[in-house]
């Protein structure tokens, strides 16, 4: 099979313009077969360019509705595709004809100095979407163009973070990171979690809304590996029911609606005092927790900001307890985006925990977190993880603790570094992280929630004729274009007590997002409306 055969089999639809954005390619699944074929070609190029290092490909549209799908590439370190290659993905996907695809591919291979005789290694997976198998076929056609020089590893139906883990572990020649399989990942997490919980278990039952997606599969596999330390009760596990995926459930629903999924509400599982639940998104790389407030049975959200704050505070305490000498006093920092609730930022800063604000998109958070010894990063919507630098791990392993307390703290810090996915945020691993911290603190959901009170906030999607005229700067907190708009936004903002608002073009949808927070619910609402009026 040649590029020509595959390209003819998967022609690019006319009048569609693709962009490899923050979430890779993402659109209606019916528009994607040609893209998948071409992504196969690009992944092979990238692997060959890196002398056969394993590249990952994930087919998913995360929290989007079931008819959508998407694809993104994972670099050998387990991180997102190097941004300098994103334009190559865009260019290949938009070649209008077989001829132009072949010539563009050849030019690209030359320009990138790819030796096509090099081997290539590709690992791929998909979520539970019904369009997945067809798209995987198109992808495989692209991979097969290069014959035996390409080795493939099909992980089947798996979560995004497991794919990232397998890529990272496969490329780790020291084999220290873990066995490069789903089972290897589960065993690694189960071991670390068992170390952390010890005789504190079994913990209170936890209800998990799986968004009717692939998280249900991963959760089942993991709990089978873990045993009864954490009694997990999965909800919304209908992975084969048409239209169920992400519908009225899942992390995105809960965060945007700031409400319980109706299915969780009607199940009544949260009515027992002290109960807590969490929601995964459609590919299980995001998680938010919630519970009902005891007096009023009010819905209380524990989102990515709440997770970041609790985890960072806890890790700081462990570092202090570990009493590493001053030279090795590991620096714990937090990375957020402009969507982080102002109260969370204030809380961290007032406790001397450094906070960095970066642009939306996991790759930005990930890179900023790498600059700390222990970098905690979370988007408010629940996507995040904690990175331990190599030197932090070295210092922990080399430490000679002077007390049982210090020894314990070091042991726990190392176990956390094993429990937490170092490649990308994982709902499953983050769920265990939260549970382990709660167990160590002896806290329930309301104790966790008590740290700070979120400022009331609104997130509004505004459809505009051309979102490219909106240009943001300063970690997307300000607009430089259209001219004069930022000044107007600030003028309105000043009228609201604790008012903060910003506008930025979405990187994943054809819209502009308006975020607003203020002292009261109605002020947040009014501020959001006033800014929306300015944008329209
Ligand atoms: P955009 O569409 O650029 O706002 C959204 C989320 C991001 C991130 C990406 C998915 C918000 C406000 N934005 O980005 O946090 O999760 O999708 O990769 O939630
Ligand atoms: Zn996701």
XYZ file of C-alpha atoms and ligand atoms in Angstrom:
556
model
C 0.000 0.000 0.000
C 1.217 3.493 -0.841
C 0.348 6.984 0.288
C -1.634 7.352 -2.931
C -3.814 4.309 -2.242
C -4.585 5.426 1.293
C -5.168 9.037 0.317
C -7.595 7.961 -2.398
C -9.397 5.724 0.044
C -9.682 8.603 2.555
C -10.107 11.805 0.514
C -10.259 15.133 2.299
C -13.797 16.531 2.329
C -14.117 19.830 0.474
C -14.734 23.092 2.324
C -13.372 21.860 5.627
C -10.415 23.606 7.202
C -8.669 21.688 9.968
C -6.496 23.055 12.755
C -4.362 21.105 15.183
C -5.213 23.052 18.343
C -4.980 22.659 22.125
C -6.890 19.396 21.924
C -5.352 18.144 18.669
C -7.918 17.796 15.879
C -11.476 17.769 17.114
C -14.726 17.955 15.143
C -17.637 15.840 13.923
C -16.388 12.259 13.559
C -17.679 12.048 9.970
C -15.192 14.734 8.949
C -12.205 12.927 10.405
C -11.214 9.801 8.399
C -8.813 11.673 6.077
C -7.300 13.388 9.106
C -6.682 10.065 10.851
C -4.956 8.641 7.778
C -2.680 11.688 7.634
C -2.020 11.714 11.376
C -0.761 8.150 10.891
C 1.748 9.444 8.337
C 2.856 12.281 10.594
C 3.263 10.060 13.656
C 5.541 7.775 11.662
C 7.572 10.786 10.499
C 7.961 11.979 14.066
C 8.983 8.555 15.344
C 11.500 8.069 12.537
C 12.847 11.572 13.137
C 13.431 10.583 16.773
C 15.189 7.361 15.756
C 12.298 5.063 16.501
C 11.204 6.557 19.829
C 7.612 5.541 20.554
C 4.936 8.094 19.639
C 1.377 7.880 20.973
C -1.909 8.569 19.187
C -5.157 9.035 21.109
C -8.529 9.011 19.373
C -11.005 10.831 21.586
C -13.141 13.952 21.861
C -13.008 13.990 25.665
C -16.058 15.792 27.100
C -17.590 16.646 23.706
C -20.871 15.073 22.557
C -20.892 11.556 21.182
C -21.028 12.441 17.429
C -17.703 14.307 17.765
C -14.328 12.700 17.776
C -10.720 13.814 17.686
C -7.112 12.790 17.587
C -3.946 13.982 19.230
C -0.323 12.936 19.253
C 1.769 12.154 22.306
C 5.530 12.751 22.352
C 8.040 10.169 23.665
C 8.191 11.793 27.124
C 4.445 11.200 27.467
C 3.745 14.911 26.985
C 1.687 16.561 24.261
C 3.171 16.801 20.753
C 5.969 19.367 20.521
C 4.253 22.632 19.518
C 6.686 23.154 16.634
C 5.131 20.118 14.938
C 1.519 21.280 15.319
C 1.645 23.334 12.086
C 2.891 20.230 10.211
C -0.189 18.353 11.390
C -2.399 21.229 10.234
C -0.662 21.449 6.849
C -0.912 17.722 6.093
C -4.564 17.560 7.115
C -5.512 20.369 4.731
C -3.841 19.115 1.538
C -6.775 19.164 -0.913
C -5.701 16.257 -3.144
C -3.702 13.043 -3.189
C -0.994 14.723 -5.279
C -0.617 17.650 -2.934
C -0.551 15.322 0.062
C 2.281 13.281 -1.454
C 4.324 16.309 -2.402
C 3.728 18.036 0.947
C 4.665 14.873 2.813
C 7.880 14.511 0.789
C 8.823 18.157 1.293
C 8.117 17.865 5.002
C 10.213 14.717 5.373
C 13.137 16.465 3.650
C 12.718 19.717 5.504
C 12.578 17.917 8.854
C 15.559 15.765 7.836
C 13.732 12.508 8.448
C 15.578 9.349 7.441
C 12.746 7.149 6.212
C 14.918 4.041 6.700
C 14.770 4.548 10.461
C 12.386 2.316 12.411
C 9.172 3.750 13.879
C 7.161 2.734 16.936
C 3.578 3.798 17.443
C 1.137 3.060 20.254
C -2.503 4.074 19.950
C -5.836 3.876 21.723
C -9.383 5.141 21.457
C -12.229 5.999 23.798
C -15.680 4.339 23.682
C -17.197 6.479 20.904
C -19.008 4.444 18.220
C -17.007 6.254 15.519
C -13.731 5.000 17.040
C -13.241 1.725 15.124
C -13.695 3.349 11.672
C -11.244 6.097 12.547
C -8.718 3.604 13.882
C -8.944 1.789 10.523
C -8.062 5.008 8.703
C -5.188 5.573 11.115
C -3.851 2.041 10.606
C -3.973 2.533 6.839
C -1.646 5.497 7.318
C 0.696 3.539 9.560
C 0.837 0.605 7.124
C 2.122 2.742 4.262
C 5.607 2.248 5.665
C 5.454 -1.529 5.851
C 7.558 -3.430 8.335
C 9.573 -0.436 9.440
C 6.647 0.565 11.668
C 5.880 -1.420 14.806
C 2.443 -0.822 16.237
C 0.945 -1.424 19.653
C -2.857 -1.175 19.749
C -4.100 -0.541 23.304
C -7.728 -0.825 22.216
C -10.310 1.060 24.293
C -8.337 2.938 26.948
C -8.241 6.307 28.681
C -6.085 9.178 27.458
C -3.835 9.140 30.560
C -3.163 5.406 30.265
C -2.022 5.972 26.674
C 0.296 8.775 27.872
C 1.635 6.507 30.620
C 2.357 3.658 28.214
C 4.189 6.012 25.838
C 6.355 7.404 28.646
C 7.044 3.997 30.181
C 7.884 2.433 26.794
C 10.469 5.117 26.112
C 11.986 4.970 29.595
C 14.961 2.735 28.944
C 15.825 2.532 32.653
C 12.416 0.870 33.183
C 12.141 2.866 36.415
C 8.903 4.587 35.473
C 6.945 1.346 35.283
C 5.874 -1.586 33.131
C 4.561 -0.146 29.829
C 1.111 -1.737 29.933
C -2.298 -0.932 31.379
C -1.726 -3.673 33.952
C 1.664 -2.172 34.784
C 0.021 1.187 35.418
C -2.696 -0.272 37.628
C -0.164 -2.284 39.618
C 2.022 0.789 40.102
C -0.878 2.918 41.344
C -2.282 0.142 43.538
C 1.084 -0.357 45.213
C 1.618 3.357 45.881
C -1.944 3.807 47.149
C -1.593 0.816 49.468
C 1.646 2.275 50.862
C -0.075 5.622 51.464
C -3.248 4.281 53.048
C -1.718 1.436 55.046
C -3.903 0.705 58.049
C -5.999 3.849 57.488
C -8.227 1.752 55.188
C -10.703 0.654 54.129
C -11.860 4.187 53.376
C -15.443 5.460 53.209
C -17.276 4.522 49.989
C -16.742 6.796 47.002
C -19.299 7.284 44.201
C -17.782 7.800 40.773
C -19.707 9.226 37.800
C -17.875 7.759 34.791
C -19.685 9.963 32.206
C -20.740 6.715 30.474
C -17.272 6.680 28.988
C -13.993 4.831 28.982
C -13.319 5.814 32.589
C -15.863 3.143 33.562
C -13.662 0.486 31.979
C -10.450 1.820 33.509
C -12.053 2.180 36.929
C -13.270 -1.414 36.911
C -9.842 -2.724 35.882
C -8.182 -0.656 38.559
C -10.508 -1.566 41.416
C -10.085 -5.234 40.519
C -6.322 -4.700 40.936
C -6.667 -2.680 44.161
C -8.950 -4.831 46.300
C -11.141 -3.343 49.061
C -8.949 -0.520 50.375
C -11.248 1.990 48.676
C -14.862 0.845 48.140
C -15.697 2.460 44.797
C -19.281 2.622 43.483
C -19.281 3.413 39.771
C -22.244 5.369 38.324
C -22.985 6.194 34.666
C -21.148 3.238 33.210
C -23.357 2.716 30.124
C -20.523 2.731 27.603
C -22.535 1.031 24.852
C -25.814 2.930 25.193
C -26.199 5.207 22.200
C -26.077 8.896 23.055
C -25.222 8.369 26.718
C -21.597 9.513 26.620
C -21.173 12.824 28.505
C -24.928 13.352 28.317
C -26.171 15.123 31.461
C -23.231 13.736 33.412
C -19.457 13.838 33.673
C -16.946 16.388 34.934
C -17.686 19.006 32.288
C -21.422 18.929 32.970
C -20.877 19.291 36.724
C -18.331 22.105 36.402
C -20.255 24.138 33.822
C -23.704 23.670 35.329
C -22.366 23.826 38.883
C -24.878 21.107 39.696
C -25.242 17.378 40.320
C -25.803 15.149 37.308
C -29.533 14.277 37.478
C -28.599 10.580 37.609
C -26.462 11.118 40.698
C -29.170 13.240 42.265
C -31.898 10.663 41.729
C -29.696 7.790 42.895
C -29.787 9.425 46.326
C -26.228 8.315 47.087
C -25.249 11.759 48.343
C -28.084 12.173 50.799
C -26.239 10.231 53.484
C -24.269 12.758 55.567
C -20.554 12.693 54.822
C -20.957 11.139 51.359
C -18.818 12.424 48.554
C -18.731 11.735 44.842
C -16.645 12.613 41.836
C -17.138 12.859 38.073
C -14.724 11.875 35.313
C -14.936 13.317 31.813
C -15.357 11.221 28.644
C -11.708 10.162 28.338
C -10.977 10.188 32.084
C -8.324 12.880 32.187
C -10.422 15.312 34.241
C -12.055 14.972 37.637
C -14.132 17.119 39.977
C -15.513 16.166 43.393
C -18.689 17.314 45.132
C -20.969 16.690 48.083
C -24.155 18.050 49.591
C -23.836 20.534 52.397
C -25.323 19.040 55.560
C -27.675 21.774 56.718
C -29.214 22.769 53.416
C -28.311 19.882 51.138
C -26.749 22.504 48.852
C -24.523 21.283 46.051
C -20.875 22.036 46.816
C -18.272 21.733 44.076
C -14.672 20.717 44.774
C -13.048 21.515 41.438
C -9.504 21.572 40.091
C -8.643 24.662 42.147
C -9.811 23.000 45.353
C -7.758 19.911 44.479
C -4.648 21.994 43.722
C -4.897 23.943 46.968
C -5.449 20.906 49.181
C -2.704 18.876 47.501
C -0.154 21.715 47.501
C -0.753 22.506 51.177
C -0.388 18.852 52.046
C 2.817 18.369 50.060
C 4.323 21.478 51.664
C 3.584 19.973 55.081
C 5.226 16.708 54.059
C 8.311 18.516 52.777
C 8.605 20.373 56.095
C 8.134 17.149 58.053
C 10.738 15.418 55.898
C 13.254 17.945 57.317
C 15.495 17.753 54.317
C 18.393 20.129 54.939
C 17.893 23.702 53.708
C 19.810 23.074 50.523
C 17.291 20.421 49.558
C 14.207 22.127 50.955
C 12.065 21.301 47.983
C 10.059 24.127 46.536
C 6.383 23.334 46.020
C 4.586 25.635 43.585
C 1.186 25.792 41.921
C 0.377 26.563 38.291
C -3.053 27.888 37.383
C -4.782 29.593 34.469
C -6.855 32.763 34.491
C -9.925 30.565 35.088
C -8.701 29.687 38.587
C -11.051 31.127 41.150
C -9.576 34.311 42.625
C -10.103 32.960 46.134
C -7.857 29.974 45.463
C -5.019 32.155 44.218
C -5.370 34.481 47.180
C -5.417 31.577 49.616
C -2.219 30.068 48.213
C -0.390 33.376 48.003
C -1.311 34.298 51.571
C 0.281 31.021 52.660
C 3.488 31.740 50.773
C 2.953 29.112 48.145
C 4.162 30.510 44.829
C 1.559 30.602 42.055
C 2.269 30.911 38.340
C -0.510 31.871 35.923
C -0.214 30.597 32.348
C -2.343 30.395 29.204
C -5.109 27.801 28.911
C -4.047 24.368 27.726
C -2.315 21.570 29.548
C 0.975 21.925 27.698
C 1.448 25.412 29.170
C 0.647 24.287 32.690
C 2.857 21.238 32.388
C 5.891 23.219 31.280
C 5.484 25.832 33.985
C 5.111 23.102 36.626
C 8.417 21.595 35.536
C 10.131 24.696 36.871
C 9.299 23.766 40.483
C 10.810 20.878 42.478
C 7.253 19.765 43.059
C 4.869 21.466 40.652
C 1.127 21.151 41.240
C -0.933 22.147 38.217
C -4.681 22.088 37.732
C -7.124 23.800 35.450
C -10.275 24.820 37.313
C -12.173 22.261 35.217
C -10.263 19.424 36.891
C -7.468 18.661 34.473
C -4.124 18.419 36.215
C -1.419 16.532 38.005
C 1.689 16.967 40.153
C 5.199 16.812 38.720
C 8.217 15.774 40.770
C 11.517 16.940 39.262
C 14.350 14.444 38.849
C 16.391 16.341 41.409
C 13.518 16.222 43.904
C 13.288 12.448 43.526
C 17.056 12.166 43.867
C 17.041 14.280 47.038
C 14.234 12.196 48.522
C 15.982 8.934 47.731
C 19.325 10.158 49.093
C 17.930 11.703 52.290
C 19.003 10.277 55.639
C 16.068 11.094 57.917
C 16.828 11.823 61.577
C 13.462 10.761 62.999
C 10.703 8.246 62.310
C 8.449 11.191 61.391
C 10.876 12.470 58.800
C 11.369 8.964 57.416
C 7.628 8.577 57.107
C 7.235 11.891 55.304
C 9.922 10.913 52.811
C 8.355 7.517 52.247
C 4.991 9.198 51.622
C 6.408 11.807 49.249
C 7.990 9.033 47.190
C 4.745 7.075 47.201
C 2.865 10.176 45.970
C 5.365 10.536 43.133
C 4.530 6.950 42.126
C 0.781 7.359 42.530
C 0.560 10.505 40.420
C 0.728 10.286 36.626
C 3.866 12.232 35.647
C 2.910 12.469 31.980
C -0.527 14.070 32.091
C -3.515 14.560 34.394
C -5.469 11.376 35.083
C -8.924 11.277 36.683
C -8.184 7.891 38.230
C -4.796 8.776 39.650
C -6.064 12.192 40.814
C -9.012 10.480 42.485
C -6.588 8.350 44.492
C -4.428 11.379 45.225
C -7.403 13.228 46.714
C -8.504 10.169 48.687
C -4.992 9.643 50.062
C -4.677 13.278 51.168
C -8.146 13.221 52.782
C -7.217 10.005 54.616
C -3.954 11.473 55.883
C -5.635 14.660 57.021
C -8.511 12.702 58.530
C -10.856 14.954 56.567
C -14.266 14.559 54.973
C -15.414 16.603 51.974
C -16.674 19.500 54.117
C -13.324 19.824 55.955
C -11.602 19.993 52.588
C -14.128 22.578 51.397
C -13.642 24.749 54.491
C -10.250 26.131 53.395
C -11.608 28.997 51.316
C -14.904 30.083 49.773
C -15.051 30.325 45.979
C -16.000 33.705 44.579
C -19.259 33.418 42.661
C -18.402 33.125 38.972
C -19.808 32.721 35.469
C -18.379 31.306 32.276
C -20.220 32.367 29.120
C -19.768 31.105 25.569
C -20.242 33.918 23.060
C -20.599 33.202 19.379
C -19.011 35.891 17.257
C -18.606 36.210 13.488
C -14.798 36.020 13.661
C -13.051 35.005 16.851
C -9.598 35.526 15.351
C -9.900 39.270 15.922
C -9.678 38.606 19.675
C -6.032 38.500 20.690
C -5.110 37.857 24.306
C -1.912 38.546 26.226
C -0.568 38.283 29.788
C -1.537 34.623 30.260
C -4.791 35.483 28.480
C -5.916 37.886 31.189
C -6.018 40.869 28.844
C -6.907 41.611 25.230
C -4.627 43.556 22.888
C -7.190 43.379 20.092
C -9.817 44.589 19.111
C -8.385 48.010 19.948
C -9.963 49.701 22.960
C -11.956 46.699 24.150
C -9.681 45.925 27.104
C -10.072 49.461 28.464
C -13.844 49.105 28.266
C -13.729 45.759 30.054
C -11.672 47.260 32.863
C -13.981 50.217 33.179
C -16.946 47.873 33.720
C -14.958 45.605 36.037
C -14.120 48.464 38.372
C -17.811 48.915 39.163
C -18.010 45.492 40.817
C -16.710 44.628 44.241
C -13.934 42.029 43.815
C -14.856 42.005 40.143
C -12.558 40.249 37.711
C -13.336 39.415 34.139
C -11.462 38.479 31.006
C -12.224 37.522 27.438
C -10.326 35.097 25.214
C -10.944 33.133 22.033
C -11.469 29.425 22.676
C -8.751 27.112 21.394
C -11.160 24.202 20.966
C -14.491 25.673 19.894
C -15.653 28.370 17.514
C -16.485 30.901 20.223
C -15.140 33.518 22.576
C -15.272 32.821 26.314
C -16.197 35.420 28.891
C -15.249 34.702 32.500
C -16.467 36.858 35.360
C -16.277 36.645 39.114
C -17.444 39.033 41.810
C -18.424 39.210 45.435
C -21.994 38.006 45.044
C -23.823 35.705 42.701
C -25.886 38.454 41.131
C -22.859 40.702 40.682
C -20.970 37.879 38.943
C -24.016 37.374 36.709
C -24.332 41.056 35.893
C -20.632 41.483 35.260
C -20.661 38.511 32.863
C -23.672 39.965 31.047
C -22.126 43.422 30.796
C -18.853 42.069 29.385
C -20.732 39.779 26.992
C -22.523 42.861 25.652
C -19.166 44.520 24.988
C -17.921 41.488 23.077
C -20.963 40.992 20.833
P -10.750 26.438 25.371
O -11.801 25.961 24.438
O -9.507 26.984 24.695
O -11.316 27.387 26.394
C -11.028 24.231 26.838
C -10.914 24.413 28.329
C -9.459 24.237 28.720
C -8.917 22.886 28.257
C -9.264 22.644 26.790
C -9.172 21.184 26.408
C -12.121 25.992 29.774
C -12.504 27.386 30.034
N -11.352 25.764 28.707
O -10.210 25.170 26.194
O -9.327 24.386 30.110
O -9.420 21.870 29.085
O -10.601 22.945 26.480
O -8.029 20.732 26.041
O -12.519 25.095 30.538
Zn -10.690 14.856 28.689
